[in-house]
CSV table of C-alpha atoms in Angstrom, one decimal:
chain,number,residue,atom,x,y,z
A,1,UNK,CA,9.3,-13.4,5.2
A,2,UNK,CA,8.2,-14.4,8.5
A,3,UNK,CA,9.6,-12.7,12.2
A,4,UNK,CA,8.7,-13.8,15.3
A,5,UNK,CA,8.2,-10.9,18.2
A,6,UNK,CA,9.0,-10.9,21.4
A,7,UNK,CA,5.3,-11.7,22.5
A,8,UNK,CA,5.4,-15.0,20.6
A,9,UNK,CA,3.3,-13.9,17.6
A,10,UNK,CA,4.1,-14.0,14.1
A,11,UNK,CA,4.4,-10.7,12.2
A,12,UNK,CA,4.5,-11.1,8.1
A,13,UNK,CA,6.5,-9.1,5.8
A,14,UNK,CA,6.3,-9.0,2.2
A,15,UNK,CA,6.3,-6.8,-0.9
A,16,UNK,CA,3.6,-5.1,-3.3
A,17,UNK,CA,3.3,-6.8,-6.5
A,18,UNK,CA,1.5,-3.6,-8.1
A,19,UNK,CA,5.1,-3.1,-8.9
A,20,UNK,CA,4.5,-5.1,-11.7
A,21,UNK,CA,0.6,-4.4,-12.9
A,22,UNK,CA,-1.2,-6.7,-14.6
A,23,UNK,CA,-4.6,-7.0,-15.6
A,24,UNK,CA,-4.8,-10.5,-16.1
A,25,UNK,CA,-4.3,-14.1,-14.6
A,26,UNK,CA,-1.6,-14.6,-17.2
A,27,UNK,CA,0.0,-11.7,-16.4
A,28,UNK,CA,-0.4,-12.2,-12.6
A,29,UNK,CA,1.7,-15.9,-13.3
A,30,UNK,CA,4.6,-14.3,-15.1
A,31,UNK,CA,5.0,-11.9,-12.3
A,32,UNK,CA,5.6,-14.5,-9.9
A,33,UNK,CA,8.1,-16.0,-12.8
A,34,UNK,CA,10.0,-13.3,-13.6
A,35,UNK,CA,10.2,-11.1,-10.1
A,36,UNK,CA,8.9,-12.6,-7.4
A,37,UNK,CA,10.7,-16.0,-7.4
A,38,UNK,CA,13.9,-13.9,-8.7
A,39,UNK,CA,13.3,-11.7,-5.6
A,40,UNK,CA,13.1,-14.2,-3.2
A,41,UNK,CA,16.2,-16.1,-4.8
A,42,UNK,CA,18.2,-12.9,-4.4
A,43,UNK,CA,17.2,-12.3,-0.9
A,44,UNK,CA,18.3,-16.5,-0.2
A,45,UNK,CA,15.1,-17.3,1.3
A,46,UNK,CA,13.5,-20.2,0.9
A,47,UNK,CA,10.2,-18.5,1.5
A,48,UNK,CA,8.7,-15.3,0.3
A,49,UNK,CA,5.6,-12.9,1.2
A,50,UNK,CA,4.4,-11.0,-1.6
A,51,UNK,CA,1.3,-8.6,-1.2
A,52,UNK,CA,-0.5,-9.5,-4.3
A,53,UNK,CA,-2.5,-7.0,-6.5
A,54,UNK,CA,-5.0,-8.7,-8.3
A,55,UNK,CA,-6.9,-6.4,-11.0
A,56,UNK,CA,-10.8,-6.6,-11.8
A,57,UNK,CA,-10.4,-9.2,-14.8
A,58,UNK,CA,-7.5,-11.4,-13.0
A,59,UNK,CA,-10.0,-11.4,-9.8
A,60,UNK,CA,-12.7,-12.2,-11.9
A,61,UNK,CA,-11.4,-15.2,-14.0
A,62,UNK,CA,-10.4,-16.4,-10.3
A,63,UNK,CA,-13.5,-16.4,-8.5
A,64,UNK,CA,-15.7,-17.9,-11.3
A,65,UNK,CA,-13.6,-21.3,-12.1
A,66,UNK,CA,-11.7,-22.6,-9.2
A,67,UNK,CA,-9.6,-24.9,-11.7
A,68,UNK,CA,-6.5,-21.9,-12.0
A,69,UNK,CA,-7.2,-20.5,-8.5
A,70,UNK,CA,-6.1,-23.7,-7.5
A,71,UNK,CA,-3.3,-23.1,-10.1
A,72,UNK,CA,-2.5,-20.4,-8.6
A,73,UNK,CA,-2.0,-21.3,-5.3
A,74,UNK,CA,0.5,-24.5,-7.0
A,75,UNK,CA,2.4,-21.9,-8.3
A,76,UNK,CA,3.0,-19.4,-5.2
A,77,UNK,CA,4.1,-22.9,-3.5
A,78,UNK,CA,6.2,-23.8,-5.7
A,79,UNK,CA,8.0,-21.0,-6.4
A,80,UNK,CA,8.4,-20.3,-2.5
A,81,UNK,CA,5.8,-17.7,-2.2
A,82,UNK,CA,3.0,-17.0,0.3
A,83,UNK,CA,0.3,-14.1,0.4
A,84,UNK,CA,-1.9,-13.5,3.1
A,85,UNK,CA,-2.5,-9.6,2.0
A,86,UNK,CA,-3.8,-8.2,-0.6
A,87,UNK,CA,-3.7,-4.6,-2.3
A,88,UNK,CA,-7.1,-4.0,-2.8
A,89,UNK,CA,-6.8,-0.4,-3.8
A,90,UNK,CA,-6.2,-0.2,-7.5
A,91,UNK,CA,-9.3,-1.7,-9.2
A,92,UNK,CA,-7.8,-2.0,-12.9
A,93,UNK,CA,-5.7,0.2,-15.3
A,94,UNK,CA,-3.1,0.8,-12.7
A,95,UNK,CA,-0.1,-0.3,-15.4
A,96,UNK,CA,-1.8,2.5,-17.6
A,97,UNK,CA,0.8,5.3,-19.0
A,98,UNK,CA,-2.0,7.8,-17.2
A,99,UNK,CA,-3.3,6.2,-14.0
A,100,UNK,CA,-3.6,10.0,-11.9
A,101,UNK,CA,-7.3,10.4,-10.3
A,102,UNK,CA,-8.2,6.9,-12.1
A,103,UNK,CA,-6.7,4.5,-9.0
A,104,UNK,CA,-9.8,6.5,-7.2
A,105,UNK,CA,-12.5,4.6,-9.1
A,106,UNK,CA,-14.8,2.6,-8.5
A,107,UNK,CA,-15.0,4.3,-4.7
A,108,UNK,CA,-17.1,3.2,-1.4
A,109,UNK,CA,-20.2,4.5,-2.9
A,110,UNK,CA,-20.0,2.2,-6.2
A,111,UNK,CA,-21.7,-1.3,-6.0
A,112,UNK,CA,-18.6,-2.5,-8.0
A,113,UNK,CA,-16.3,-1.7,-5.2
A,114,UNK,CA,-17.9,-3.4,-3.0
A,115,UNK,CA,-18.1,-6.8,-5.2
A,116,UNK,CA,-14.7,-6.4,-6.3
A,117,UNK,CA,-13.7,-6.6,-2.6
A,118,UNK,CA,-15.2,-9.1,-1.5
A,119,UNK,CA,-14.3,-11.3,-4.0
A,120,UNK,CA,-10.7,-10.5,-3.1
A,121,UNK,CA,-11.7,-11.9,0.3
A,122,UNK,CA,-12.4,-15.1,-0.8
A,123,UNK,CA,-9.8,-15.3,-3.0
A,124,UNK,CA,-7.2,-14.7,-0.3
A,125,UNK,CA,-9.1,-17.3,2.2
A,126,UNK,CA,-8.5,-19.5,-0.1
A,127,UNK,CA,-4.9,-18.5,-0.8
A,128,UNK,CA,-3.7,-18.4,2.8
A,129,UNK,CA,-1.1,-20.7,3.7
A,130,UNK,CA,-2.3,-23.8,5.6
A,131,UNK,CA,-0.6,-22.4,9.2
A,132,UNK,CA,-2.2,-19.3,8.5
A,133,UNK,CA,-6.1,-17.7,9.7
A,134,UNK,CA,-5.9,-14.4,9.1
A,135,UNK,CA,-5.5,-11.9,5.8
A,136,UNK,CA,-5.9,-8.5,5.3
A,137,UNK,CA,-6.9,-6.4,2.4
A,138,UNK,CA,-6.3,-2.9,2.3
A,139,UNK,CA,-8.7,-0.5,0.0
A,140,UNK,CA,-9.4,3.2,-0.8
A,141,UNK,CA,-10.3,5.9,1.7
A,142,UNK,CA,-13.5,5.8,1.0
A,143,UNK,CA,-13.5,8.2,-2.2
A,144,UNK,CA,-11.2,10.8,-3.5
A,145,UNK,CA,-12.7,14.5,-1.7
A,146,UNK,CA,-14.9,15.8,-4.3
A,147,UNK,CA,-18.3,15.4,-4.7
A,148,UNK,CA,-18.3,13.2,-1.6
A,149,UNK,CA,-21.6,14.5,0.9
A,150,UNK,CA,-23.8,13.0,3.3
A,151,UNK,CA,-25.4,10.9,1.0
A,152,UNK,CA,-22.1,9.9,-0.6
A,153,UNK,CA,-21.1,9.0,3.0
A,154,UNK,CA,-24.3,7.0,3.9
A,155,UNK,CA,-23.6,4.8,1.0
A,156,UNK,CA,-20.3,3.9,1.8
A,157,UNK,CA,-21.1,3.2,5.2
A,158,UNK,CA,-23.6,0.7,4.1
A,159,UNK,CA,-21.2,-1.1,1.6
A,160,UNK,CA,-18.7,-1.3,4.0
A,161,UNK,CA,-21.2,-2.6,6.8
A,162,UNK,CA,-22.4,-5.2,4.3
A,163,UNK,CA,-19.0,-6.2,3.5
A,164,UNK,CA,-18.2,-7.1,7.5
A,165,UNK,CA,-21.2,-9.1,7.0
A,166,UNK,CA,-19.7,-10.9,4.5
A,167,UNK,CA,-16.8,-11.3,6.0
A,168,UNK,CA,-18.6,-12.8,8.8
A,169,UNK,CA,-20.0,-15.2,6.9
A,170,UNK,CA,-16.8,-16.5,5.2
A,171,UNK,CA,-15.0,-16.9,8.3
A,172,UNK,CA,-18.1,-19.2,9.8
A,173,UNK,CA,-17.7,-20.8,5.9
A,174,UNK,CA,-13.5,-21.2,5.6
A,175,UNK,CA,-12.4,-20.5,8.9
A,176,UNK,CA,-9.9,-17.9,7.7
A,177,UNK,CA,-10.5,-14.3,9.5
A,178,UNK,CA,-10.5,-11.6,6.7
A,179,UNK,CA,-9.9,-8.2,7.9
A,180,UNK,CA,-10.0,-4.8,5.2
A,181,UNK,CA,-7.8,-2.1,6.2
A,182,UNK,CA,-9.1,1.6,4.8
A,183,UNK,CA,-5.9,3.5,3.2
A,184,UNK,CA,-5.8,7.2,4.4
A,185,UNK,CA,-4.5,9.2,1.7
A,186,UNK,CA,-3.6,12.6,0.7
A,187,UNK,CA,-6.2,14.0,-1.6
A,188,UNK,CA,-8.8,11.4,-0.4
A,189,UNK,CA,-12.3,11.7,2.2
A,190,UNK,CA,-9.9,10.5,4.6
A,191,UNK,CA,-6.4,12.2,4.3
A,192,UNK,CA,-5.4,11.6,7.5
A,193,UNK,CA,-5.4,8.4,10.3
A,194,UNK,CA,-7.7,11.2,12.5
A,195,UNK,CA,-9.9,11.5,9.3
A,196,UNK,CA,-10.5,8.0,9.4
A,197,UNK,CA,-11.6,7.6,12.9
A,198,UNK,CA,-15.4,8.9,12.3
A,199,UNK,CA,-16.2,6.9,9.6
A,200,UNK,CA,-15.0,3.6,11.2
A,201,UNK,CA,-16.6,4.2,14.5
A,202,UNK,CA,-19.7,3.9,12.5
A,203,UNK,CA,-19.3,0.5,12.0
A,204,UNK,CA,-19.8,-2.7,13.8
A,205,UNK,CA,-17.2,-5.1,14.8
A,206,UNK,CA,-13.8,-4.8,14.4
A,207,UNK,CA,-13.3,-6.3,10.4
A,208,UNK,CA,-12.1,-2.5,9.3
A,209,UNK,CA,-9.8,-0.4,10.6
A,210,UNK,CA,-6.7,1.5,9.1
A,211,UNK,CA,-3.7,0.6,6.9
A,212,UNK,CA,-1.0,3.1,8.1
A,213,UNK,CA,0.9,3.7,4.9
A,214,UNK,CA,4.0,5.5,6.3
A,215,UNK,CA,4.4,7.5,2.6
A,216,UNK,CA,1.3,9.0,3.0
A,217,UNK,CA,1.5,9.8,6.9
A,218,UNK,CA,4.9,11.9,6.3
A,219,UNK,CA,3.3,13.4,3.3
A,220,UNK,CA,0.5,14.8,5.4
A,221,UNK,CA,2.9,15.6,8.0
A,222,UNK,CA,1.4,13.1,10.6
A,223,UNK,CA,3.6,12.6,13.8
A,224,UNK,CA,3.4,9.0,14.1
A,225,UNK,CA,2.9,8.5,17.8
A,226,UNK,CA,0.0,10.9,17.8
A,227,UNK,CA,-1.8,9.4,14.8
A,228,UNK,CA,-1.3,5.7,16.3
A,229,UNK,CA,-2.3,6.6,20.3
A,230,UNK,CA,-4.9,8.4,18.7
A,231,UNK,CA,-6.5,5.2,16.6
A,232,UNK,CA,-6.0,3.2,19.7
A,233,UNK,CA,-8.0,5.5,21.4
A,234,UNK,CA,-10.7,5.3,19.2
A,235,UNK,CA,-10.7,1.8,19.3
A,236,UNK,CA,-10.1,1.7,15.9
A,237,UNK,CA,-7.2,-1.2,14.6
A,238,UNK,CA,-4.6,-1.4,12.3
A,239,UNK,CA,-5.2,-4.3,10.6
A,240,UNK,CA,-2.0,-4.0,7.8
A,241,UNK,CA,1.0,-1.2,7.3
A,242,UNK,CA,2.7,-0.1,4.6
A,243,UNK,CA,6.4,0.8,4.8
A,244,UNK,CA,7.2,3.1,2.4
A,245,UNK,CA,9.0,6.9,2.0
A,246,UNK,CA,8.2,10.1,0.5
A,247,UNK,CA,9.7,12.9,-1.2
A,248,UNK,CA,11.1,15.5,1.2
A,249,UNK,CA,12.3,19.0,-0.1
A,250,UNK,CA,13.5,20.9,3.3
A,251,UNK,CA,14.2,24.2,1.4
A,252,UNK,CA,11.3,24.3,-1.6
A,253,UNK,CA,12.1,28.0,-2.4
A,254,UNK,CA,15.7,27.7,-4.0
A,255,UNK,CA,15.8,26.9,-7.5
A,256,UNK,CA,18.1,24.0,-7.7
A,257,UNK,CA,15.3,22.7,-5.0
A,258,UNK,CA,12.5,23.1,-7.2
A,259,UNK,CA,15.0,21.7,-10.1
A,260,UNK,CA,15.6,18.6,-8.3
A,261,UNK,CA,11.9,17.9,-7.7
A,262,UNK,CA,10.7,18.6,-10.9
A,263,UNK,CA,12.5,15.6,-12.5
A,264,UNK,CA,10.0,13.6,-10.5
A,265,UNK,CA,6.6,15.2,-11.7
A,266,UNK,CA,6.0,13.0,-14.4
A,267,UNK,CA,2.8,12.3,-15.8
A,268,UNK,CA,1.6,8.7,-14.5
A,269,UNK,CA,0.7,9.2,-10.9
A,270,UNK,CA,-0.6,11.8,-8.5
A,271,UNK,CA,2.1,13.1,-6.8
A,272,UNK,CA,0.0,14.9,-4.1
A,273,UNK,CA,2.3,17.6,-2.4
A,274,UNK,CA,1.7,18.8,0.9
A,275,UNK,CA,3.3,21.8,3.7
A,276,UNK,CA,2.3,22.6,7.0
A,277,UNK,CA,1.8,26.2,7.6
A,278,UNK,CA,1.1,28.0,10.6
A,279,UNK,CA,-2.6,27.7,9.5
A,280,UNK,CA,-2.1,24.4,8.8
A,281,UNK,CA,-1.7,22.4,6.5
A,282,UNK,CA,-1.7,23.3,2.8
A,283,UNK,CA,-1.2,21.8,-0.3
A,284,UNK,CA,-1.7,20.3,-4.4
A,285,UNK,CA,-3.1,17.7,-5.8
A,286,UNK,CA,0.6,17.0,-7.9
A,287,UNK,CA,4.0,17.9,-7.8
A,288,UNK,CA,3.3,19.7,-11.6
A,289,UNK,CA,1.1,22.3,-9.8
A,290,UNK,CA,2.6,23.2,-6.5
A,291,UNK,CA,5.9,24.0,-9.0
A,292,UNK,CA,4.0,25.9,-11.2
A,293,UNK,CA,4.4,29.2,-8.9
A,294,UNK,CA,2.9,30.6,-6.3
A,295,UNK,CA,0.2,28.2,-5.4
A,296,UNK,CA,1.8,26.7,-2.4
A,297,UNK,CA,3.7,28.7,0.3
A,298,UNK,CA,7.1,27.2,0.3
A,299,UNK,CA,8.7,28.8,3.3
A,300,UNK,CA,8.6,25.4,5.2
A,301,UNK,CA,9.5,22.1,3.8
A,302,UNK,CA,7.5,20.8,1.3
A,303,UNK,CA,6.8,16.5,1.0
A,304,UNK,CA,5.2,15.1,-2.0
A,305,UNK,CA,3.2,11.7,-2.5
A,306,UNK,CA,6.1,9.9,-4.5
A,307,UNK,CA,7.4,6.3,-2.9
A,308,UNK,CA,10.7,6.5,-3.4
A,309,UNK,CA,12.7,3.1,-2.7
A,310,UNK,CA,13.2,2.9,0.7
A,311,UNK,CA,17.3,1.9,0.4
A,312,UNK,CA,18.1,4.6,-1.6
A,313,UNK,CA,17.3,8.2,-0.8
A,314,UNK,CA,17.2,10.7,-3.7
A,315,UNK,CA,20.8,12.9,-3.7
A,316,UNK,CA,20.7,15.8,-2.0
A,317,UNK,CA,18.7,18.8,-2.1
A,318,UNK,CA,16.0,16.1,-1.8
A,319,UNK,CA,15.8,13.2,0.7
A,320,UNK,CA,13.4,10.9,1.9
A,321,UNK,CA,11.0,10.6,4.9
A,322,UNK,CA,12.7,7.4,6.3
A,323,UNK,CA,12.9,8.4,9.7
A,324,UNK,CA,8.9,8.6,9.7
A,325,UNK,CA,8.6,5.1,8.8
A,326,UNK,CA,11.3,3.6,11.5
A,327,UNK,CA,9.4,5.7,13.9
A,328,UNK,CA,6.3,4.4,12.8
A,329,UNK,CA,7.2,1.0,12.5
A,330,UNK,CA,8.9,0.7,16.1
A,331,UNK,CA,5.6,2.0,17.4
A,332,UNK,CA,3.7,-0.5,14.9
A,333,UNK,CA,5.8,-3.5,16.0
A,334,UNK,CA,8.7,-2.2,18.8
A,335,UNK,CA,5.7,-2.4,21.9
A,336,UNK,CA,5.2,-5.3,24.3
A,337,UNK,CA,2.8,-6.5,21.2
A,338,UNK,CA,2.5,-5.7,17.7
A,339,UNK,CA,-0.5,-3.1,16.4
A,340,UNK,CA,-0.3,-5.6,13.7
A,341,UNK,CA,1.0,-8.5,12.3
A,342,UNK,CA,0.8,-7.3,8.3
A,343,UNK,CA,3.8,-5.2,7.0
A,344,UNK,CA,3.9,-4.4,3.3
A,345,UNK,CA,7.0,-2.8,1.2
A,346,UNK,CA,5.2,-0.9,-1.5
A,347,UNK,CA,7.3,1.0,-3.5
A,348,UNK,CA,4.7,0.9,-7.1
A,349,UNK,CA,7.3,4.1,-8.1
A,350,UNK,CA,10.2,2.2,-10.2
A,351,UNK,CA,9.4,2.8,-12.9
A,352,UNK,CA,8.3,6.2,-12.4
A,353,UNK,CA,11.3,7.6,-11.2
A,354,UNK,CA,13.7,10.0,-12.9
A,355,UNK,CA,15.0,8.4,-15.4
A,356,UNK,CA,18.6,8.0,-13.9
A,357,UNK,CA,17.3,6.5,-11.2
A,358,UNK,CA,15.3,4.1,-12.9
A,359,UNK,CA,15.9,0.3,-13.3
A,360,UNK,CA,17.0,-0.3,-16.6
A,361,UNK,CA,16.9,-4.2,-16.9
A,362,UNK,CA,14.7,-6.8,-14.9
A,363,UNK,CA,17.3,-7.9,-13.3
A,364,UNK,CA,17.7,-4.2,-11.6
A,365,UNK,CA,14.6,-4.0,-10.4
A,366,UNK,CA,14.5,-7.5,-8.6
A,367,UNK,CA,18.0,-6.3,-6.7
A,368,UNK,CA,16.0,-3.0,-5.5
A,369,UNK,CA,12.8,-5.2,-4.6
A,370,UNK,CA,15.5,-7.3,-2.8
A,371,UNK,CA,17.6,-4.8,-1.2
A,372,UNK,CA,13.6,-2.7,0.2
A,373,UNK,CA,13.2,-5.8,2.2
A,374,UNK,CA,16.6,-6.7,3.2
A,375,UNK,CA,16.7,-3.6,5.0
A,376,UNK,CA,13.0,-3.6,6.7
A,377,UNK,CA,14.3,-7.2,8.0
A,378,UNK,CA,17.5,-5.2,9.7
A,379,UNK,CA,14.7,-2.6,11.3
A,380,UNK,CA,12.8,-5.2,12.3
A,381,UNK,CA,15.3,-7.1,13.5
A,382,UNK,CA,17.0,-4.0,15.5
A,383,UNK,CA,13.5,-3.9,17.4
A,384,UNK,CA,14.1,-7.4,18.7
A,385,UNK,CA,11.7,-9.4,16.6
A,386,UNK,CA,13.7,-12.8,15.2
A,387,UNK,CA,13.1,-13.9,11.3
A,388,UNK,CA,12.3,-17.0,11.0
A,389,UNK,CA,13.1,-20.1,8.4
């Protein structure tokens, strides 16, 4: 989906496909089947922006024989689809029935992460649509916290300089700009939009900046204006969002509270949980643990790593952090001129939900997909941008 702001530029919308992992380039073709095209036919759009994940072996099969890259691209035409993002973050095993600290590996400091991103970067100049210059990929934070010193950091700031290089190159090559966006997230070497501000002022040029996924902002209880005025005054750009909600618990300390969020600790993703304290801030590395007891103060509201669908809050005692994200996003995109042009729905959660909650049938899950982006259109379109045909 394509909007036109007020500035005259072009801002793209589209969805996640790591809703639907799959490792391989056959897999990859059935999602575009069986959900995307549905998606778009729901929505009535004759055109459709999906932010596709493409694991290790898919990207690999891709990048050695352009024969079904050029298939691909056939297909995402003719089924009315168009990518110019990537999800760069998982590396493989993200449809695994344990992903948890896994989605961390290969990090910044691994010569596989490196190679694995950039050849995402060619794949996507080479998927772009023909009107289209510019992608954007968006990646880990580096490296989850542990074990991550100075030497750690030294070698991540040289993979990620050599990538720029690269990219360099493959613009002066395809002409297509390819920008990486670094993910903050809870848990991670950079949490926090502040965190990343150090590391990326470290690098040349202006190829990597931040992806401000709006889940992980609430989590860490980021107020949205001073995380963006703060990038911007670091220079530091924001090449891709993602709109997305967390898991918000404003009174963790009654028991049909901690009820309510326990049916959504379940044992495939991190569900980092996080409160701010008068110390600061404070938190778990899952749901599981901070409801285990007394290992997180739970006087003040607690908001856990857990994309819920963005159309559907969970039912009271719980909620979601919407309003973060249409604060966010009419910073991101309300302004004289967007912060970017790259806005992602990425709810990867469906199928992790409680289990009343959860889609039962395909066609379930393509109506939620459907009804996520039907109502970031009406925020978009409530801060004056236009969609267009």
């Amino acid at each position: 989906m394509r909007f036109r702001h007020p500035d005259g530029s072009t801002v793209h919308l589209a969805y996640c496909t790591n809703v639907h992992p799959a490792e391989t380039l056959d897999g990859v073709l059935a999602q575009l089947r069986d959900h995307c095209e549905p998606v778009r036919r729901s929505l009535g759009r004759d055109r459709l922006g999906i932010g596709l994940w493409l694991a290790k072996d898919a990207a690999r099969e891709l990048i050695t024989d352009p024969v079904p890259l050029r298939g691909l691209r056939g297909e995402l035409d003719r089924r009315g689809l168009e990518v110019v993002t990537l999800n760069g973050f998982p590396y493989e095993g993200f449809g695994a029935e344990e992903v948890k600290y896994r989605v961390y590996r290969p990090d910044w400091t691994d010569p596989e992460r490196l190679e694995h991103t950039t050849d995402l970067a060619r794949l996507l100049a080479a998927l772009l649509p023909d009107d289209v210059r510019d992608g954007t990929i968006s990646t880990l934070p580096l490296a989850w916290r542990t074990d991550f010193d100075e030497r750690a950091a030294a070698t991540a700031t040289a993979a990620l300089t050599t990538l720029s290089e690269r990219l360099d190159a493959l613009q002066e090559l395809t002409g297509r700009s390819i920008r990486i966006a670094l993910e903050p997230e809870p848990g991670c070497t950079v949490e926090t939009t502040a965190d990343a501000i150090g590391p990326l002022s470290a690098l040349p040029g202006d190829r990597i900046g931040v992806c401000v996924d709006t889940c992980h902002l609430a989590t860490s209880f980021e107020d949205p204006a001073t995380a963006l005025t703060a990038l911007g005054a670091a220079g530091v750009t924001i090449p891709k969002a993602q709109l997305s909600a967390a898991l918000h618990a404003q009174e963790p300390s009654r028991p049909e509270v901690r009820a309510a969020l326990a049916a959504f600790a379940e044992p495939r993703f991190l569900h980092q949980t996080r409160t701010l304290t008068p110390d600061g801030l404070r938190g778990t590395d899952d749901l599981g643990e901070a409801l285990t007891g007394e290992v997180l103060p739970d006087e003040a509201p607690w908001r856990a790593h857990f994309h819920v669908p963005l159309h559907t809050p969970p039912a009271p005692p719980l909620t979601s952090t919407l309003p973060v994200l249409q604060e966010a996003l009419a910073l991101l995109v309300g302004g004289a001129e967007p912060c970017t042009r790259h806005l992602e729905v990425e709810t990867y959660t469906w199928q992790a939900l409680p289990s009343e909650l959860r889609p039962r049938t395909r066609t379930q899950l393509v109506d939620g997909i459907a009804a996520e982006l039907a109502l970031a259109g009406d925020l978009l379109t409530d801060l004056g941008l236009k969609e267009l045909p």
